[in-house]
Tab-separated table of C-alpha atoms and ligand atoms in Angstrom:
chain	number	residue	atom	x	y	z
A	16	MET	CA	0.003	0.000	-0.005
A	17	ASP	CA	3.025	2.258	-0.357
A	18	PRO	CA	2.697	4.458	-3.482
A	19	LEU	CA	6.437	4.436	-4.162
A	20	ASN	CA	6.538	0.639	-4.085
A	21	THR	CA	3.451	0.419	-6.282
A	22	LYS	CA	5.059	2.774	-8.811
A	23	HIS	CA	8.226	0.671	-8.706
A	24	ILE	CA	6.364	-2.602	-9.364
A	25	LEU	CA	3.937	-1.342	-11.974
A	26	TYR	CA	6.059	1.229	-13.805
A	27	THR	CA	9.731	1.872	-12.958
A	28	GLN	CA	10.683	-1.847	-12.809
A	29	PHE	CA	7.838	-3.053	-14.995
A	30	ASP	CA	10.058	-5.534	-16.860
A	31	THR	CA	11.303	-7.100	-13.587
A	32	PHE	CA	7.962	-7.646	-11.883
A	33	LEU	CA	6.013	-10.068	-14.064
A	34	ALA	CA	2.244	-10.577	-14.007
A	35	GLY	CA	2.174	-13.991	-15.686
A	36	PRO	CA	3.877	-16.451	-13.344
A	37	SER	CA	1.302	-16.329	-10.530
A	38	LYS	CA	-1.623	-16.592	-12.959
A	39	LYS	CA	-0.422	-18.661	-15.846
A	40	GLY	CA	-0.446	-21.995	-14.022
A	41	PRO	CA	-3.888	-21.863	-12.405
A	42	PHE	CA	-5.598	-20.233	-15.380
A	43	THR	CA	-3.997	-22.392	-18.072
A	44	GLY	CA	-6.718	-24.451	-19.629
A	45	PHE	CA	-9.219	-21.591	-19.327
A	46	VAL	CA	-7.350	-18.645	-20.810
A	47	ASN	CA	-4.334	-20.315	-22.409
A	48	ASP	CA	-3.252	-17.477	-24.591
A	49	SER	CA	-4.420	-14.183	-23.203
A	50	ILE	CA	-3.089	-10.768	-22.268
A	51	PHE	CA	-3.684	-11.461	-18.567
A	52	VAL	CA	-1.194	-14.307	-18.266
A	53	GLU	CA	1.540	-13.115	-20.660
A	54	ASP	CA	4.605	-10.920	-20.219
A	55	GLY	CA	7.281	-9.529	-22.529
A	56	GLU	CA	6.821	-9.763	-26.273
A	57	ARG	CA	3.731	-11.954	-26.098
A	58	TRP	CA	2.054	-9.411	-23.816
A	59	SER	CA	3.010	-6.569	-26.203
A	60	PHE	CA	1.459	-8.549	-29.058
A	61	HIS	CA	-1.823	-8.947	-27.165
A	62	ARG	CA	-1.849	-5.343	-26.060
A	63	ALA	CA	-1.325	-4.153	-29.662
A	64	LEU	CA	-4.139	-6.475	-30.776
A	65	LEU	CA	-6.636	-5.125	-28.224
A	66	ARG	CA	-5.937	-1.420	-27.918
A	67	PRO	CA	-7.369	-0.311	-31.272
A	68	GLN	CA	-10.524	-2.349	-30.689
A	69	PHE	CA	-11.188	-0.486	-27.446
A	70	ALA	CA	-10.552	2.920	-28.956
A	71	ARG	CA	-13.468	2.317	-31.316
A	72	GLN	CA	-15.837	0.227	-29.236
A	73	HIS	CA	-17.945	3.067	-27.863
A	74	ILE	CA	-19.279	3.741	-31.362
A	75	ALA	CA	-21.868	0.970	-31.163
A	76	HIS	CA	-21.857	0.319	-27.469
A	77	LEU	CA	-24.661	2.661	-26.421
A	78	ASP	CA	-27.073	1.086	-28.914
A	79	ASN	CA	-26.563	-2.319	-27.331
A	80	LEU	CA	-26.853	-0.831	-23.884
A	81	GLU	CA	-30.118	0.923	-24.657
A	82	VAL	CA	-31.889	-2.296	-25.538
A	83	ILE	CA	-30.496	-4.163	-22.531
A	84	THR	CA	-31.243	-1.358	-20.070
A	85	ASN	CA	-34.810	-1.033	-21.321
A	86	ASP	CA	-35.366	-4.658	-20.309
A	87	LEU	CA	-33.477	-4.224	-17.045
A	88	LEU	CA	-35.832	-1.408	-15.992
A	89	LYS	CA	-38.810	-3.698	-16.602
A	90	CYS	CA	-37.290	-6.339	-14.320
A	91	ILE	CA	-36.725	-4.155	-11.242
A	92	PRO	CA	-39.865	-3.807	-9.119
A	93	GLY	CA	-40.812	-0.148	-8.649
A	94	ASP	CA	-42.956	-0.675	-5.526
A	95	GLY	CA	-40.099	-0.684	-3.019
A	96	THR	CA	-39.629	-4.446	-2.939
A	97	SER	CA	-36.064	-5.171	-1.938
A	98	VAL	CA	-34.010	-6.985	-4.619
A	99	ASP	CA	-30.328	-7.786	-5.073
A	100	LEU	CA	-29.312	-5.384	-7.853
A	101	GLN	CA	-25.918	-7.090	-8.211
A	102	GLN	CA	-27.575	-10.134	-9.823
A	103	TYR	CA	-29.406	-7.903	-12.302
A	104	PHE	CA	-26.213	-5.993	-13.128
A	105	LEU	CA	-24.323	-9.253	-13.743
A	106	ASP	CA	-26.950	-10.048	-16.394
A	107	VAL	CA	-26.612	-6.579	-17.930
A	108	ALA	CA	-22.807	-6.800	-18.105
A	109	LEU	CA	-22.915	-10.282	-19.637
A	110	ASP	CA	-25.434	-9.199	-22.266
A	111	SER	CA	-23.577	-6.065	-23.214
A	112	ALA	CA	-20.193	-7.852	-23.385
A	113	THR	CA	-21.558	-10.713	-25.521
A	114	ALA	CA	-23.424	-8.278	-27.784
A	115	LEU	CA	-20.210	-6.358	-28.346
A	116	PHE	CA	-17.907	-9.340	-28.661
A	117	PHE	CA	-20.089	-11.878	-30.496
A	118	GLY	CA	-22.685	-9.625	-32.124
A	119	GLU	CA	-25.341	-11.573	-30.206
A	120	SER	CA	-26.387	-10.916	-26.638
A	121	ALA	CA	-26.549	-13.810	-24.180
A	122	GLY	CA	-30.069	-12.534	-23.404
A	123	ALA	CA	-29.630	-12.938	-19.641
A	124	VAL	CA	-31.812	-9.916	-18.842
A	125	GLN	CA	-34.520	-11.084	-21.251
A	126	HIS	CA	-34.299	-14.533	-19.641
A	127	ARG	CA	-34.923	-12.995	-16.212
A	128	LEU	CA	-37.762	-10.864	-17.564
A	129	ALA	CA	-39.426	-13.853	-19.194
A	130	LEU	CA	-39.239	-15.830	-15.930
A	131	LEU	CA	-40.686	-12.901	-13.967
A	132	ARG	CA	-43.591	-12.736	-16.424
A	133	GLY	CA	-44.125	-16.477	-16.229
A	134	GLU	CA	-43.123	-16.905	-19.899
A	135	THR	CA	-40.735	-19.474	-21.400
A	136	PRO	CA	-37.303	-17.915	-21.966
A	137	ASP	CA	-35.856	-18.449	-25.432
A	138	HIS	CA	-32.119	-17.730	-25.262
A	139	PRO	CA	-30.860	-21.300	-25.052
A	140	TRP	CA	-27.102	-20.653	-25.161
A	141	GLY	CA	-27.182	-17.544	-22.939
A	142	ALA	CA	-28.460	-19.259	-19.767
A	143	LYS	CA	-26.109	-22.232	-20.239
A	144	PHE	CA	-23.134	-19.997	-20.831
A	145	SER	CA	-23.898	-17.774	-17.881
A	146	SER	CA	-24.082	-20.633	-15.347
A	147	ALA	CA	-21.037	-22.506	-16.784
A	148	PHE	CA	-19.054	-19.276	-16.795
A	149	ASP	CA	-19.917	-18.584	-13.124
A	150	ILE	CA	-18.821	-22.085	-12.119
A	151	CYS	CA	-15.488	-21.657	-13.968
A	152	GLN	CA	-14.760	-18.348	-12.262
A	153	ALA	CA	-15.552	-19.569	-8.766
A	154	LEU	CA	-13.523	-22.807	-9.116
A	155	LEU	CA	-10.578	-21.091	-10.836
A	156	LEU	CA	-10.154	-18.859	-7.814
A	157	ILE	CA	-9.791	-21.947	-5.639
A	158	LYS	CA	-7.235	-23.249	-8.142
A	159	PHE	CA	-5.380	-19.920	-7.895
A	160	PHE	CA	-5.114	-20.291	-4.112
A	161	TYR	CA	-3.451	-23.672	-4.574
A	162	ARG	CA	-0.543	-21.717	-6.122
A	163	ASN	CA	2.228	-24.167	-7.167
A	164	PHE	CA	-0.068	-27.122	-6.420
A	165	HIS	CA	-2.868	-25.891	-8.673
A	166	ALA	CA	-2.648	-28.996	-10.878
A	167	TRP	CA	-3.970	-31.058	-7.942
A	168	TYR	CA	-7.271	-29.248	-8.093
A	169	ASN	CA	-9.253	-30.069	-11.206
A	170	PRO	CA	-12.779	-31.144	-10.256
A	171	GLN	CA	-15.125	-32.691	-12.822
A	172	GLU	CA	-17.494	-29.721	-12.345
A	173	LEU	CA	-14.769	-27.392	-13.644
A	174	ILE	CA	-13.919	-29.670	-16.592
A	175	ASP	CA	-17.592	-29.824	-17.621
A	176	ALA	CA	-18.163	-26.085	-17.179
A	177	LYS	CA	-15.091	-25.217	-19.272
A	178	LYS	CA	-16.267	-27.577	-22.006
A	179	GLU	CA	-19.653	-25.850	-22.072
A	180	CYS	CA	-18.108	-22.365	-22.293
A	181	PHE	CA	-15.570	-23.335	-24.946
A	182	GLY	CA	-18.221	-24.962	-27.125
A	183	ILE	CA	-20.320	-21.781	-27.167
A	184	VAL	CA	-17.391	-19.382	-27.688
A	185	ASP	CA	-15.865	-21.590	-30.416
A	186	ASN	CA	-19.164	-21.531	-32.316
A	187	PHE	CA	-19.026	-17.742	-32.502
A	188	ILE	CA	-15.331	-17.814	-33.443
A	189	HIS	CA	-15.941	-20.207	-36.367
A	190	LYS	CA	-18.890	-18.129	-37.502
A	191	ALA	CA	-16.746	-14.946	-37.468
A	192	ILE	CA	-13.933	-16.687	-39.362
A	193	ARG	CA	-16.410	-17.949	-41.958
A	194	LYS	CA	-17.876	-14.476	-42.443
A	195	HIS	CA	-14.839	-12.231	-41.945
A	196	GLY	CA	-11.701	-14.407	-42.063
A	197	LYS	CA	-9.001	-14.295	-44.745
A	198	ALA	CA	-10.899	-16.539	-47.171
A	199	ALA	CA	-14.121	-14.542	-46.809
A	200	ARG	CA	-12.243	-11.301	-47.289
A	201	ALA	CA	-10.492	-12.595	-50.393
A	202	ALA	CA	-13.846	-13.614	-51.848
A	203	LYS	CA	-15.167	-10.123	-51.225
A	204	ALA	CA	-11.997	-8.397	-52.402
A	205	SER	CA	-13.418	-7.418	-55.737
A	206	LYS	CA	-16.371	-5.655	-54.120
A	207	PRO	CA	-15.965	-2.165	-52.624
A	208	ASP	CA	-15.820	-2.037	-48.794
A	209	VAL	CA	-19.147	-0.595	-47.764
A	210	GLU	CA	-20.146	0.364	-44.260
A	211	ALA	CA	-23.658	-0.905	-44.779
A	212	ASP	CA	-25.135	-4.388	-44.657
A	213	GLU	CA	-27.721	-5.757	-47.049
A	214	THR	CA	-30.544	-3.893	-45.328
A	215	GLY	CA	-28.678	-0.633	-45.826
A	216	SER	CA	-28.295	0.078	-42.111
A	217	LYS	CA	-24.981	1.161	-40.550
A	218	ARG	CA	-22.795	-1.870	-39.852
A	219	ARG	CA	-22.616	-2.739	-36.169
A	220	TYR	CA	-19.171	-3.000	-34.580
A	221	ILE	CA	-18.506	-6.589	-33.477
A	222	PHE	CA	-15.298	-7.260	-31.683
A	223	LEU	CA	-14.752	-10.831	-32.836
A	224	GLU	CA	-15.255	-9.870	-36.487
A	225	GLU	CA	-12.425	-7.332	-36.121
A	226	LEU	CA	-10.161	-9.787	-34.273
A	227	VAL	CA	-10.364	-12.457	-36.997
A	228	LYS	CA	-8.828	-9.921	-39.387
A	229	TYR	CA	-5.622	-10.166	-37.330
A	230	SER	CA	-5.625	-13.860	-36.484
A	231	GLU	CA	-7.628	-17.025	-37.120
A	232	ASP	CA	-5.941	-19.020	-34.396
A	233	VAL	CA	-8.941	-20.411	-32.510
A	234	GLU	CA	-7.056	-20.950	-29.245
A	235	LEU	CA	-5.761	-17.383	-29.270
A	236	LEU	CA	-9.207	-15.978	-30.064
A	237	ARG	CA	-10.883	-18.119	-27.407
A	238	GLY	CA	-8.352	-17.109	-24.742
A	239	THR	CA	-8.740	-13.458	-25.669
A	240	ILE	CA	-12.540	-13.479	-25.622
A	241	ILE	CA	-12.899	-15.525	-22.442
A	242	GLY	CA	-10.260	-13.363	-20.731
A	243	LEU	CA	-12.162	-10.241	-21.737
A	244	LEU	CA	-15.456	-11.677	-20.532
A	245	VAL	CA	-13.895	-12.414	-17.151
A	246	ALA	CA	-12.279	-8.980	-16.995
A	247	GLY	CA	-15.315	-7.124	-18.266
A	248	ARG	CA	-18.405	-8.670	-16.834
A	249	GLY	CA	-17.713	-8.973	-13.097
A	250	PRO	CA	-15.990	-5.611	-12.554
A	251	ILE	CA	-18.643	-3.616	-14.413
A	252	ALA	CA	-21.529	-5.327	-12.649
A	253	LYS	CA	-19.923	-5.128	-9.254
A	254	THR	CA	-18.928	-1.497	-9.632
A	255	LEU	CA	-22.584	-0.751	-10.395
A	256	ALA	CA	-23.690	-2.805	-7.392
A	257	PHE	CA	-21.256	-1.073	-5.025
A	258	THR	CA	-22.275	2.342	-6.358
A	259	PHE	CA	-25.953	1.692	-5.482
A	260	HIS	CA	-24.878	0.093	-2.204
A	261	CYS	CA	-23.150	3.380	-1.325
A	262	LEU	CA	-25.824	5.691	-2.740
A	263	VAL	CA	-28.601	4.171	-0.603
A	264	ARG	CA	-26.453	4.644	2.475
A	265	TYR	CA	-25.583	8.245	1.632
A	266	PRO	CA	-28.910	9.902	0.633
A	267	GLU	CA	-27.328	13.355	0.274
A	268	ALA	CA	-24.948	12.082	-2.393
A	269	GLN	CA	-27.893	10.309	-4.071
A	270	GLU	CA	-29.910	13.539	-4.118
A	271	LYS	CA	-26.966	15.568	-5.478
A	272	LEU	CA	-26.386	12.976	-8.180
A	273	ARG	CA	-30.068	13.044	-9.156
A	274	LYS	CA	-29.951	16.825	-9.608
A	275	GLU	CA	-26.795	16.599	-11.737
A	276	ILE	CA	-28.273	13.822	-13.864
A	277	TYR	CA	-31.477	15.772	-14.521
A	278	GLU	CA	-29.436	18.849	-15.384
A	279	HIS	CA	-27.191	17.018	-17.833
A	280	PHE	CA	-29.556	14.466	-19.367
A	281	GLY	CA	-33.085	15.525	-18.422
A	282	SER	CA	-35.480	13.745	-16.042
A	283	GLU	CA	-36.900	11.544	-18.803
A	284	PHE	CA	-34.987	9.315	-21.214
A	285	ASP	CA	-33.959	11.169	-24.333
A	286	ARG	CA	-31.464	9.126	-26.334
A	287	SER	CA	-29.982	12.146	-28.073
A	288	ARG	CA	-28.857	13.580	-24.736
A	289	ILE	CA	-26.947	10.501	-23.520
A	290	THR	CA	-23.734	10.229	-25.519
A	291	PHE	CA	-20.202	9.044	-24.832
A	292	GLU	CA	-19.166	12.710	-24.497
A	293	SER	CA	-22.082	13.864	-22.326
A	294	LEU	CA	-21.582	10.948	-19.935
A	295	LYS	CA	-17.913	11.862	-19.626
A	296	ALA	CA	-18.729	15.507	-19.007
A	297	CYS	CA	-21.027	14.867	-16.010
A	298	LYS	CA	-18.473	15.466	-13.283
A	299	TYR	CA	-20.419	14.435	-10.195
A	300	LEU	CA	-21.488	11.212	-11.822
A	301	ARG	CA	-17.841	10.402	-12.518
A	302	TRP	CA	-16.834	11.269	-8.927
A	303	VAL	CA	-19.527	8.956	-7.572
A	304	ILE	CA	-18.164	6.073	-9.655
A	305	ASP	CA	-14.564	6.967	-8.750
A	306	GLU	CA	-15.450	7.048	-5.067
A	307	SER	CA	-17.228	3.725	-5.258
A	308	LEU	CA	-14.160	2.216	-6.978
A	309	ARG	CA	-11.939	3.736	-4.288
A	310	LEU	CA	-13.829	2.047	-1.461
A	311	TYR	CA	-14.561	-1.149	-3.390
A	312	PRO	CA	-12.056	-1.748	-6.183
A	313	SER	CA	-13.042	-4.809	-8.248
A	314	VAL	CA	-9.434	-5.984	-8.190
A	315	PRO	CA	-8.691	-5.444	-4.489
A	316	PHE	CA	-5.266	-7.113	-4.548
A	317	ASP	CA	-2.938	-8.378	-7.226
A	318	ALA	CA	0.471	-10.013	-7.483
A	319	ARG	CA	3.669	-9.779	-9.486
A	320	THR	CA	6.690	-12.120	-9.447
A	321	ALA	CA	10.302	-10.887	-9.416
A	322	SER	CA	12.096	-12.208	-12.511
A	323	LYS	CA	15.545	-11.529	-10.955
A	324	ASP	CA	17.076	-10.451	-7.633
A	325	THR	CA	15.840	-6.943	-7.056
A	326	TYR	CA	14.526	-4.549	-4.378
A	327	LEU	CA	11.592	-2.397	-3.373
A	328	PRO	CA	12.236	1.248	-2.424
A	329	HIS	CA	10.426	0.936	0.951
A	330	GLY	CA	10.078	-1.863	3.495
A	331	GLY	CA	13.613	-2.235	4.848
A	332	GLY	CA	15.427	-0.720	7.855
A	333	PRO	CA	14.053	-0.102	11.348
A	334	ASP	CA	11.371	2.314	10.177
A	335	GLY	CA	10.516	0.430	6.951
A	336	MET	CA	11.501	3.407	4.845
A	337	SER	CA	14.741	1.962	3.410
A	338	PRO	CA	14.941	-0.302	0.369
A	339	ILE	CA	14.292	-3.995	0.893
A	340	PHE	CA	15.842	-6.966	-0.969
A	341	ILE	CA	13.474	-9.084	-3.088
A	342	PRO	CA	14.945	-12.419	-4.219
A	343	LYS	CA	14.242	-13.732	-7.712
A	344	GLY	CA	10.992	-15.740	-7.828
A	345	SER	CA	9.326	-13.943	-4.892
A	346	ALA	CA	5.688	-13.031	-5.259
A	347	VAL	CA	4.979	-9.416	-4.325
A	348	GLU	CA	1.371	-8.482	-3.636
A	349	TYR	CA	-0.005	-4.992	-3.828
A	350	VAL	CA	-3.357	-4.164	-2.306
A	351	PRO	CA	-5.408	-1.291	-3.776
A	352	TYR	CA	-8.196	-2.035	-1.280
A	353	ALA	CA	-5.910	-1.084	1.604
A	354	ALA	CA	-4.082	1.710	-0.250
A	355	HIS	CA	-7.391	3.343	-1.157
A	356	ARG	CA	-8.336	3.603	2.512
A	357	ARG	CA	-5.128	5.123	3.864
A	358	LEU	CA	-6.113	7.719	6.450
A	359	ASP	CA	-2.845	9.639	6.007
A	360	ILE	CA	-3.488	10.089	2.290
A	361	PHE	CA	-7.278	10.296	1.950
A	362	GLY	CA	-7.885	11.943	5.320
A	363	PRO	CA	-9.753	10.895	8.474
A	364	ASP	CA	-12.923	10.231	6.464
A	365	ALA	CA	-11.144	7.722	4.167
A	366	ASN	CA	-13.646	5.003	5.040
A	367	TRP	CA	-16.605	7.208	4.173
A	368	PHE	CA	-18.259	7.638	0.821
A	369	ARG	CA	-17.585	11.251	-0.169
A	370	PRO	CA	-17.440	11.728	-3.961
A	371	GLU	CA	-16.468	15.414	-3.556
A	372	ARG	CA	-12.969	14.360	-2.570
A	373	PHE	CA	-12.296	13.733	-6.253
A	374	GLU	CA	-12.451	17.424	-6.980
A	375	THR	CA	-8.879	17.714	-5.680
A	376	LEU	CA	-7.819	14.093	-6.099
A	377	SER	CA	-8.482	14.065	-9.845
A	378	GLN	CA	-6.197	17.081	-10.207
A	379	GLU	CA	-3.450	15.249	-8.347
A	380	MET	CA	-4.010	12.190	-10.500
A	381	ALA	CA	-3.732	14.302	-13.649
A	382	ARG	CA	-0.461	15.755	-12.339
A	383	GLY	CA	0.813	12.188	-11.821
A	384	THR	CA	1.772	12.718	-8.152
A	385	GLU	CA	2.592	9.610	-6.144
A	386	HIS	CA	-0.410	10.194	-3.892
A	387	GLY	CA	-2.755	10.691	-6.766
A	388	ALA	CA	-1.594	8.411	-9.522
A	389	TRP	CA	0.003	5.623	-7.502
A	390	THR	CA	-2.312	5.327	-4.515
A	391	TYR	CA	-5.618	5.355	-6.346
A	392	ILE	CA	-5.341	2.515	-8.858
A	393	PRO	CA	-8.710	0.810	-9.460
A	394	PHE	CA	-7.817	0.315	-13.120
A	395	ASN	CA	-4.172	-0.400	-12.367
A	396	ALA	CA	-1.487	2.000	-13.614
A	397	GLY	CA	1.566	1.962	-15.836
A	398	PRO	CA	1.849	-0.018	-19.071
A	399	ARG	CA	-0.694	-2.626	-17.928
A	400	THR	CA	-3.458	-0.123	-17.253
A	401	CYS	CA	-6.864	-1.608	-17.949
A	402	VAL	CA	-7.747	-1.329	-21.633
A	403	GLY	CA	-11.443	-1.501	-20.828
A	404	GLN	CA	-11.456	1.590	-18.593
A	405	GLN	CA	-13.341	3.910	-20.942
A	406	MET	CA	-15.776	1.198	-21.932
A	407	SER	CA	-16.486	0.459	-18.279
A	408	LEU	CA	-16.966	4.058	-17.241
A	409	THR	CA	-19.326	4.592	-20.160
A	410	GLU	CA	-21.385	1.514	-19.402
A	411	VAL	CA	-21.570	2.130	-15.637
A	412	SER	CA	-22.469	5.807	-16.216
A	413	TYR	CA	-25.146	4.923	-18.751
A	414	VAL	CA	-26.885	2.393	-16.523
A	415	ILE	CA	-26.836	4.785	-13.534
A	416	VAL	CA	-28.320	7.621	-15.599
A	417	ARG	CA	-31.120	5.389	-16.925
A	418	MET	CA	-31.872	4.050	-13.430
A	419	PHE	CA	-32.133	7.559	-12.025
A	420	GLN	CA	-34.345	8.728	-14.874
A	421	HIS	CA	-36.672	5.772	-14.394
A	422	PHE	CA	-36.953	5.647	-10.584
A	423	GLU	CA	-37.872	8.400	-8.150
A	424	LYS	CA	-35.531	7.205	-5.390
A	425	PHE	CA	-33.571	4.240	-4.052
A	426	GLU	CA	-33.476	3.052	-0.471
A	427	ASN	CA	-31.421	0.551	1.458
A	428	GLY	CA	-33.061	-2.870	1.416
A	429	GLU	CA	-30.790	-4.487	3.965
A	430	PHE	CA	-30.189	-3.462	7.505
A	431	SER	CA	-27.156	-5.355	8.669
A	432	GLN	CA	-24.437	-2.927	9.739
A	433	PHE	CA	-21.816	-5.272	8.310
A	434	VAL	CA	-20.784	-5.259	4.681
A	435	LYS	CA	-20.027	-8.746	3.459
A	436	LEU	CA	-17.566	-8.895	0.600
A	437	ASP	CA	-17.376	-11.753	-1.832
A	438	MET	CA	-14.198	-12.639	-3.703
A	439	SER	CA	-14.369	-14.652	-6.903
A	440	LEU	CA	-11.959	-13.525	-9.646
A	441	ASN	CA	-13.020	-10.039	-8.673
A	442	MET	CA	-14.595	-8.498	-5.596
A	443	GLY	CA	-18.346	-8.092	-5.195
A	444	LEU	CA	-20.949	-7.855	-2.486
A	445	GLY	CA	-21.405	-11.084	-0.592
A	446	GLY	CA	-24.236	-12.009	1.775
A	447	GLN	CA	-27.496	-10.753	0.324
A	448	GLY	CA	-25.734	-8.719	-2.386
A	449	ALA	CA	-26.760	-5.121	-3.162
A	450	ARG	CA	-30.241	-5.131	-1.688
A	451	VAL	CA	-31.993	-2.003	-2.826
A	452	ARG	CA	-35.639	-0.818	-2.748
A	453	SER	CA	-36.529	1.158	-5.865
A	454	PHE	CA	-39.538	3.463	-6.129
A	455	ALA	CA	-41.089	4.199	-9.524
A	456	LYS	CA	-41.895	7.817	-10.442
B	9	HEM	C1	-15.046	-1.322	-13.567
B	9	HEM	C2	-14.537	-2.109	-14.431
B	9	HEM	C3	-13.085	-2.583	-14.478
B	9	HEM	C4	-12.100	-2.506	-13.551
B	9	HEM	C5	-12.192	-1.914	-12.158
B	9	HEM	C6	-10.915	-3.091	-14.138
B	9	HEM	C7	-9.701	-3.201	-13.506
B	9	HEM	C8	-8.564	-3.757	-14.084
B	9	HEM	C9	-7.302	-3.912	-13.399
B	9	HEM	C10	-7.015	-3.567	-11.950
B	9	HEM	C11	-6.417	-4.475	-14.291
B	9	HEM	C12	-4.955	-4.890	-14.037
B	9	HEM	C13	-4.856	-6.364	-13.790
B	9	HEM	C14	-3.420	-6.818	-13.731
B	9	HEM	O1	-2.528	-6.193	-14.239
B	9	HEM	O2	-3.171	-7.875	-13.100
B	9	HEM	C15	-7.133	-4.605	-15.541
B	9	HEM	C16	-6.564	-5.104	-16.677
B	9	HEM	C17	-7.260	-5.326	-17.817
B	9	HEM	N1	-8.599	-5.068	-18.014
B	9	HEM	FE1	-9.868	-4.209	-16.775
B	9	HEM	N2	-11.210	-3.511	-15.403
B	9	HEM	C18	-12.527	-3.224	-15.649
B	9	HEM	C19	-13.222	-3.486	-16.799
B	9	HEM	C20	-12.678	-4.034	-17.938
B	9	HEM	C21	-13.414	-4.288	-19.148
B	9	HEM	C22	-14.893	-3.962	-19.387
B	9	HEM	C23	-12.549	-4.850	-20.011
B	9	HEM	C24	-12.783	-5.356	-21.389
B	9	HEM	C25	-13.868	-5.857	-21.838
B	9	HEM	C26	-11.253	-4.938	-19.347
B	9	HEM	C27	-10.111	-5.431	-19.911
B	9	HEM	C28	-8.903	-5.472	-19.296
B	9	HEM	C29	-7.701	-5.996	-19.932
B	9	HEM	C30	-7.590	-6.565	-21.339
B	9	HEM	C31	-6.673	-5.903	-19.004
B	9	HEM	C32	-5.208	-6.368	-19.160
B	9	HEM	C33	-4.306	-5.195	-19.489
B	9	HEM	C34	-2.882	-5.660	-19.613
B	9	HEM	O3	-2.469	-6.609	-18.930
B	9	HEM	O4	-2.159	-5.039	-20.383
B	9	HEM	N3	-11.391	-4.427	-18.101
B	9	HEM	N4	-8.422	-4.159	-15.379
């Protein structure tokens, strides 16, 4: 939780402290070839493959989100019945990620809506994928905790769940290769590249279709997509859940946010007013999300492994402020959850939800000070900064705006004074989840 050490691990000595070794073993077999488990040249290759895709993703993203959020709002009871919003947000994040990556949503929100209405759901692969994917994530964390003995832990449940996930993802990969791979492109080469499909509408941006232009290696594509689904779904859903968890406990912040949202986007849904740019420009909304990520970062701790004998700037000597020797092969963990709550840096109210603190903190972050840039790291920092940051902030902001436009107010639906945290591959609310009572206008 020392900013100088964090900077040293994630930036100054980036090439010495490797991300792969602690993850590669346990996650091999699920994400064999993926940015998350690679270092060096292979990591650079993955990073170069992904970055351009994320720079363009927001183009189509809000269209997907609009459809999914419309269904979400129909699912949430508006009569003050307490429900766990985290479960609903997990559905939203899965649907929006699959719509963007595959061009076809898993339909998890529609599935929930159909069940609530007593109808028969008709998204056969979505429900199967969602439950197999959850099993994989939960069991892989156990595998991760086995560290060097991870190979001992390989239950049949995990083998079956992986098979289910791979089958579904591979189907989409083969379909994308057939439609947009090298052979398909060669066949179309004589025709001009038009931005419209047969119906004349603007072509929707689909991640997998872009990826197959760079590679048709099924294992690489599968690792990339599954890795992105792990990285994207949980953190987005859980950030949303924690944000509402905080807002119902801090009604003044909720009221202030409502005013800002109405000012920026109106009190009723008007699609022309909610854009990538307008979401970014709503300062208080951004501070609310930043503050929620400060108290509850989705990646609360992480590890790197020293690739040679090295040191950390702080930790040695009688007062812990001298350098400390780190032998080759040692795992070094850094803990944003603890760093984000340092009283000496964030002040005596560090454990409180106070979005206004970002008025000054965001300036420090922009200046790159150790306190700002290297203490507050929900999206990591340095060369391995999260590539999905903009996508996440857009999606989280969008859903919050729509929820506030649709409902009059939100109240706490759970009265335990203890917050239970749940740790799968990322941190969420445990116990009863994010229990919130929503009141329709
Ligand atoms: C609130 C949402 C999110 C949070 C808090 C978050 C946080 C993080 C963190 C802390 C890391 C660093 C992990 C490490 O180095 O070990 C990371 C990396 C990454 N994230 Fe995110 N993430 C979020 C959403 C997303 C989304 C939506 C995507 C894509 C769909 C994504 C894609 C990635 C990728 C590809 C990396 C690896 C970057 C690299 O190693 O170069 N993330 N994220």
